[in-house]
PDB file of C-alpha atoms in Angstrom:
ATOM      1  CA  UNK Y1173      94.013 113.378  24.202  1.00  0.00           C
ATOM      2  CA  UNK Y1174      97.116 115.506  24.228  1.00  0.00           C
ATOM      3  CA  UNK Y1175      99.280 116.821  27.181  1.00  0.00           C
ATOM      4  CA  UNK Y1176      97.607 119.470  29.686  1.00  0.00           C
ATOM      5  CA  UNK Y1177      99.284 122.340  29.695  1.00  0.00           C
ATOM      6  CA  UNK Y1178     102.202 122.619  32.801  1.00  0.00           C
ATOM      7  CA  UNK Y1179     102.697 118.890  32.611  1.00  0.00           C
ATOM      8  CA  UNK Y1180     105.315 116.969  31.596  1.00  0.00           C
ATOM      9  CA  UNK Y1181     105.631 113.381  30.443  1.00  0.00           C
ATOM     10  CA  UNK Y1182     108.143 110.293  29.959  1.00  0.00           C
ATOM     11  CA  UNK Y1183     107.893 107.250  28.611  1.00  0.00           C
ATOM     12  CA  UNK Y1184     110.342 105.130  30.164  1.00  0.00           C
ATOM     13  CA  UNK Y1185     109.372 104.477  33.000  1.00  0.00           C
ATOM     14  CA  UNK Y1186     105.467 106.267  32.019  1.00  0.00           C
ATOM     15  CA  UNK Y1187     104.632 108.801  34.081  1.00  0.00           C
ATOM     16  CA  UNK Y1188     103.032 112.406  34.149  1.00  0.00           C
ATOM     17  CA  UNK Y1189     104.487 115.178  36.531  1.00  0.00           C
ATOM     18  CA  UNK Y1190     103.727 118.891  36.892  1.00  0.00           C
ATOM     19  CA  UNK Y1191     105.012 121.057  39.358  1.00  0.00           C
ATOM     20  CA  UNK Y1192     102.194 123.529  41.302  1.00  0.00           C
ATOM     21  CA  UNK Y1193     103.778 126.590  42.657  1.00  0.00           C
ATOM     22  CA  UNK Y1194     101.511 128.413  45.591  1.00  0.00           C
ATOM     23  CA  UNK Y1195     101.546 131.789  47.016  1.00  0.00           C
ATOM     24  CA  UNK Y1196     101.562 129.736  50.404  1.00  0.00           C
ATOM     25  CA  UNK Y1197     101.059 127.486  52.925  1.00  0.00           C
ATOM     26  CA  UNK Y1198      96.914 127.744  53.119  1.00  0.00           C
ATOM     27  CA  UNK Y1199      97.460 127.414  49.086  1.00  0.00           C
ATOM     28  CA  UNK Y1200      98.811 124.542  48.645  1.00  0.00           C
ATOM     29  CA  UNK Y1201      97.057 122.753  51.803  1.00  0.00           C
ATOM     30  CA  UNK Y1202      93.233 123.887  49.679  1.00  0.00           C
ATOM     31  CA  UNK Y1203      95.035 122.068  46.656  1.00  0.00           C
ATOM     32  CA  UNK Y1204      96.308 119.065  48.264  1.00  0.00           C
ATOM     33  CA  UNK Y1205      92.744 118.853  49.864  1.00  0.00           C
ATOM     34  CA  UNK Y1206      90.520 119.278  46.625  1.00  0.00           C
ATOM     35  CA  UNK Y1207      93.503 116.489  44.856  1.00  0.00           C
ATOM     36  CA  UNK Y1208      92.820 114.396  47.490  1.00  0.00           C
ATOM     37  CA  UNK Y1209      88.965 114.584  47.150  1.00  0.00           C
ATOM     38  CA  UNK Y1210      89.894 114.185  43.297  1.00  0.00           C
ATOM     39  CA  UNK Y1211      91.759 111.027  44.087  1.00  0.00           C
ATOM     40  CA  UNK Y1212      88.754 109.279  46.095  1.00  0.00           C
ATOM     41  CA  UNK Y1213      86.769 110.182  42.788  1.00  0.00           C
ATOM     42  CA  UNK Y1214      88.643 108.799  39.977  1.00  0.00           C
ATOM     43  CA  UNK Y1215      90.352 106.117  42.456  1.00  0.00           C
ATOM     44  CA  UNK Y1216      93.696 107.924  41.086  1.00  0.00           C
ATOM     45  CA  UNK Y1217      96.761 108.042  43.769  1.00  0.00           C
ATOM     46  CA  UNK Y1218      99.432 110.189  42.610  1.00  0.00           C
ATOM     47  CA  UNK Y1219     103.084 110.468  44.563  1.00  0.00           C
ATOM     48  CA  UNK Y1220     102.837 113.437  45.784  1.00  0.00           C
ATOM     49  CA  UNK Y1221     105.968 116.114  47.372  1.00  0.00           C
ATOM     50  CA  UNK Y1222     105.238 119.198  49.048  1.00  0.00           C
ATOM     51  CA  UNK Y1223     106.301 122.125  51.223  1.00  0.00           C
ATOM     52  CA  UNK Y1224     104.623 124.900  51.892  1.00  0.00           C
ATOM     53  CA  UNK Y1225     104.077 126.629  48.638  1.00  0.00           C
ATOM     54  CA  UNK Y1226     104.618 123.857  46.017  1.00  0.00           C
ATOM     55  CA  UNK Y1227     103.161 120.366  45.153  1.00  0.00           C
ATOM     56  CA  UNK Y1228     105.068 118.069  42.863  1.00  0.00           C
ATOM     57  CA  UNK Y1229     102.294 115.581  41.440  1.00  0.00           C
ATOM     58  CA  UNK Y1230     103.753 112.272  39.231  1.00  0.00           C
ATOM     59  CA  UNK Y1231     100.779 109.900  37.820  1.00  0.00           C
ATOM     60  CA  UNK Y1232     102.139 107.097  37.442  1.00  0.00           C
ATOM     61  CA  UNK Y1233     101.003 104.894  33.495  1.00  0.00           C
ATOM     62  CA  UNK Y1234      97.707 102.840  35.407  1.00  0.00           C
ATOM     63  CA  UNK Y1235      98.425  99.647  32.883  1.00  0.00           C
ATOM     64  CA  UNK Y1236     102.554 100.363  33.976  1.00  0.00           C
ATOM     65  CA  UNK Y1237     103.255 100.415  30.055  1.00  0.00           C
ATOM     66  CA  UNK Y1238     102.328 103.593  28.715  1.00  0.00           C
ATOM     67  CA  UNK Y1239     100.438 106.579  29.533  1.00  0.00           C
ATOM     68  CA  UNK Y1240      96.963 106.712  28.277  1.00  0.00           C
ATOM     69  CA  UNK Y1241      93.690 108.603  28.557  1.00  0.00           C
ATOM     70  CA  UNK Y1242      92.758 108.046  32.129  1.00  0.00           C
ATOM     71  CA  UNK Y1243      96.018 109.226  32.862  1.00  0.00           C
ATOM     72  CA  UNK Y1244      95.870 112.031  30.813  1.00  0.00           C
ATOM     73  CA  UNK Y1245      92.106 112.744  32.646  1.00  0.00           C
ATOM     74  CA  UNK Y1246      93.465 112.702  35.762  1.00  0.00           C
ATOM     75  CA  UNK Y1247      96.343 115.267  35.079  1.00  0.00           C
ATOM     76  CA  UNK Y1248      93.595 117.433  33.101  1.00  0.00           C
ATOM     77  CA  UNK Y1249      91.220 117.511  36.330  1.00  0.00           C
ATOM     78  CA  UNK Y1250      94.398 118.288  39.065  1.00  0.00           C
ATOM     79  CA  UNK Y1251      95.251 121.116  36.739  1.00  0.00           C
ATOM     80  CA  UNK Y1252      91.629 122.513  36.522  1.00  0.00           C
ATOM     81  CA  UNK Y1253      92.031 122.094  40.705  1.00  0.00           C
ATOM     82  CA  UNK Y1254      94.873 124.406  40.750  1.00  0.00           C
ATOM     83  CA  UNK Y1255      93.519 126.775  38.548  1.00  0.00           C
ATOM     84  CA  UNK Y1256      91.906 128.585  41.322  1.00  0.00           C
ATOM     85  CA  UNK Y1257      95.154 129.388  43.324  1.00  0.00           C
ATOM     86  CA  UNK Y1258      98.408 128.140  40.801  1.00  0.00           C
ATOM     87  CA  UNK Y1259     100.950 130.523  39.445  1.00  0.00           C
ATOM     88  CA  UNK Y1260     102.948 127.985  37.647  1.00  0.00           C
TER      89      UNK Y1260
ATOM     90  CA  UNK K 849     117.148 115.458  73.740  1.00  0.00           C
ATOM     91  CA  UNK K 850     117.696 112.277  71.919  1.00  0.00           C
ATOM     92  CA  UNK K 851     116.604 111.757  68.431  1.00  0.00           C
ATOM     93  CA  UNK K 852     113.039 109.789  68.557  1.00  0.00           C
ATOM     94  CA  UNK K 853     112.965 106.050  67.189  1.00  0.00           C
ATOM     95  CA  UNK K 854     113.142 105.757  63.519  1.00  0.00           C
ATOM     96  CA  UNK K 855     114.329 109.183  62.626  1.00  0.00           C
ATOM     97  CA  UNK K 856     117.828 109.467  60.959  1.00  0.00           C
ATOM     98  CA  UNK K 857     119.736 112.334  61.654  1.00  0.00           C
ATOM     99  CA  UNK K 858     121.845 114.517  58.923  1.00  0.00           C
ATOM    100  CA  UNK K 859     123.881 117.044  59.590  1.00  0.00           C
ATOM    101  CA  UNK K 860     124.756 118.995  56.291  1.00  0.00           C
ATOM    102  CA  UNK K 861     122.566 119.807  55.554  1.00  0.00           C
ATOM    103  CA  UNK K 862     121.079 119.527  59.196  1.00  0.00           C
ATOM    104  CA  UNK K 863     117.670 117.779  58.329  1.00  0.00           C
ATOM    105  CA  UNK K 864     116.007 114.978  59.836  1.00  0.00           C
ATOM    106  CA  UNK K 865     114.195 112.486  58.352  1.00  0.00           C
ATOM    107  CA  UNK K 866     111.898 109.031  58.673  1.00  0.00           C
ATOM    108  CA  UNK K 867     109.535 107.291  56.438  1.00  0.00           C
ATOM    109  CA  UNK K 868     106.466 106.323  57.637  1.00  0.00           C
ATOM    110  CA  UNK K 869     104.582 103.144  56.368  1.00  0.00           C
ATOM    111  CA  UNK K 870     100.645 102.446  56.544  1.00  0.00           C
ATOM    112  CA  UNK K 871      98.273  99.473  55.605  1.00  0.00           C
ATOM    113  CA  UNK K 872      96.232 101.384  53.247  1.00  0.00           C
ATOM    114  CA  UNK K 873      95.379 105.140  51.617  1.00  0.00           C
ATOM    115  CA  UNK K 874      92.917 105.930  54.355  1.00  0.00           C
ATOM    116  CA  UNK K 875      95.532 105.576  57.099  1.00  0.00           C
ATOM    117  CA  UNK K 876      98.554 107.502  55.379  1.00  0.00           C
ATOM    118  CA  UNK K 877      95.680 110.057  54.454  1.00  0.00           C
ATOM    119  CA  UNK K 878      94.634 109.905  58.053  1.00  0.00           C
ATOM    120  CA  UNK K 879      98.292 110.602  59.254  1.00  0.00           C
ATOM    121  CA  UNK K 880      98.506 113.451  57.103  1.00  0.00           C
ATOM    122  CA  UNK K 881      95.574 115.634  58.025  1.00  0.00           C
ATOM    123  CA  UNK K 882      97.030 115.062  61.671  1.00  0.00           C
ATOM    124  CA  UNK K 883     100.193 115.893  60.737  1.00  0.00           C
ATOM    125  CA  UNK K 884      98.846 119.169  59.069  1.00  0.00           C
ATOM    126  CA  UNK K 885      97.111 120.047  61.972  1.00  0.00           C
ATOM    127  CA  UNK K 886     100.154 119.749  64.355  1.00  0.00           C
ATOM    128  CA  UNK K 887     101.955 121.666  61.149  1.00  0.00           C
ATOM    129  CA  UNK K 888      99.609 124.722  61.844  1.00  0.00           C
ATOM    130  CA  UNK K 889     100.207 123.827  65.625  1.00  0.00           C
ATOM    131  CA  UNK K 890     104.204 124.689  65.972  1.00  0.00           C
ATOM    132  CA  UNK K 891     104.117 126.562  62.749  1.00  0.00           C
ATOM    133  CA  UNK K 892     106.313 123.949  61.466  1.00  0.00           C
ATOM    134  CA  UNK K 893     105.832 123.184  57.801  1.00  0.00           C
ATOM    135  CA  UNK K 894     108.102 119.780  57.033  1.00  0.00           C
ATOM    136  CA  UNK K 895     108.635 119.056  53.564  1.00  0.00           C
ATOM    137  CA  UNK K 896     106.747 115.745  52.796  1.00  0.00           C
ATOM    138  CA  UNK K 897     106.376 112.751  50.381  1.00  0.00           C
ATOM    139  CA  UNK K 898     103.401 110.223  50.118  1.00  0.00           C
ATOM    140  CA  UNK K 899     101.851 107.896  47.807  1.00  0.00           C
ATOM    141  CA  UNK K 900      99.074 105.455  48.561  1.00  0.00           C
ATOM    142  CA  UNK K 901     100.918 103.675  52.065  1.00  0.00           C
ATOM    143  CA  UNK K 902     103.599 105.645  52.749  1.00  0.00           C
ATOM    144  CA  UNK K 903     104.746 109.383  54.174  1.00  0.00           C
ATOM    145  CA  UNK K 904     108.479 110.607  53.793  1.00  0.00           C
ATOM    146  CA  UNK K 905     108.786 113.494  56.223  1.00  0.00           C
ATOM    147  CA  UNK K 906     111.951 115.669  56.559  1.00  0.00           C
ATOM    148  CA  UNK K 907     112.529 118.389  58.888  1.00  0.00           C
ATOM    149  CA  UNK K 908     114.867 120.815  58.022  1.00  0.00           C
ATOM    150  CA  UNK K 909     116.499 122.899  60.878  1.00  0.00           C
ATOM    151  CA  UNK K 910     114.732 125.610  61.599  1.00  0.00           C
ATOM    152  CA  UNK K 911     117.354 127.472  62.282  1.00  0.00           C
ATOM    153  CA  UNK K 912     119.272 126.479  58.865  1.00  0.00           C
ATOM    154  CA  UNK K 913     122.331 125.595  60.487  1.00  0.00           C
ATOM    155  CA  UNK K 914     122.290 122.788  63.286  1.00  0.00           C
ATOM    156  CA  UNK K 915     119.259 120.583  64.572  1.00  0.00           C
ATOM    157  CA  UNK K 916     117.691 121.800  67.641  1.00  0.00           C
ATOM    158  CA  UNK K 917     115.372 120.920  70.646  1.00  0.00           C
ATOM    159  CA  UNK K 918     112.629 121.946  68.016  1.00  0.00           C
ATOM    160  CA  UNK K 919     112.911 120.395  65.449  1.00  0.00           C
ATOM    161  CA  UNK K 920     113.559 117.039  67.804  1.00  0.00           C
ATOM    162  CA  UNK K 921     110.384 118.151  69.732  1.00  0.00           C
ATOM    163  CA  UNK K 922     108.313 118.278  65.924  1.00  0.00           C
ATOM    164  CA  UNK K 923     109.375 114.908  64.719  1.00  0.00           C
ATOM    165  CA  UNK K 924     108.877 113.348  68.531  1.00  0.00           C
ATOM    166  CA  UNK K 925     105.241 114.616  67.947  1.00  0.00           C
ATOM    167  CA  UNK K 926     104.971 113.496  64.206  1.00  0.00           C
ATOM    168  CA  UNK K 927     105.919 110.110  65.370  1.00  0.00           C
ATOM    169  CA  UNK K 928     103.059 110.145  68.221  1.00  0.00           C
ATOM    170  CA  UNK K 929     100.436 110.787  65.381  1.00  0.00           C
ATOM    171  CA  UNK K 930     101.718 107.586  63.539  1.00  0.00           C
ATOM    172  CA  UNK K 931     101.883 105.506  66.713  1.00  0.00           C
ATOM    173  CA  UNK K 932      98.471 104.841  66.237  1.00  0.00           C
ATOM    174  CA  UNK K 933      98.599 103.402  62.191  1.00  0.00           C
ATOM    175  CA  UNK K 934     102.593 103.049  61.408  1.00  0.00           C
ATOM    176  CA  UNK K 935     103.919 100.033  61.162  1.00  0.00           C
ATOM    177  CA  UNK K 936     107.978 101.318  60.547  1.00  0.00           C
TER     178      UNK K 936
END
């Protein structure tokens, strides 16, 4: 499974991160929402930074040694979320 | 007014800050949605980070240059919400 698009990965320590830019407040709170719903799903908890028109997401490896598929998954499906509403 | 238990105070740039620490997801998830709604409340938009049991909330002066009444009145408030689940 390769890289979504927007996101950006490193090894040491493994983690995913993407940056979602918003249009604004109400923006970001519907995507922070629906990621949180995705969370509960998957049983996925991303650190998460925000403000009112961006949302920095890092997915930490889930084994802590390297990133695979699930983590890939997750990153693929929080994308999708922002879709709707994300300019970057 | 004083600055409210467990926030630090800096001054350039004038923010002000404290971490909050929870038991679980469901009470740092719990905090937030209050915290959003008190957000929308005083039109005050903190910039925030949180994984699974903890929230980092800093408040930057509103007015950009010095700390104020307000933004001492918006963290006193934030810390009410945790009262009920924070343990720091």
């Amino acid at each position: 499974m390769n890289l979504p698009e927007g996101w950006t990965r490193n090894d040491r320590p493994p983690y995913l991160f993407r940056r979602f830019q918003f249009g604004g407040y109400g923006e970001t709170r519907a995507f922070l929402d629906r990621l949180a719903a995705l969370s509960e799903e998957m049983d996925y908890y991303p650190d998460i930074s925000f403000g009112t028109t961006y949302a920095n997401v890092t997915v930490h490896a889930r084994n802590g040694a390297a990133i695979g598929t699930q983590d890939l998954a997750f990153a693929r499906r929080a994308s999708e979320l922002a879709g709707a509403g994300s300019e970057g």
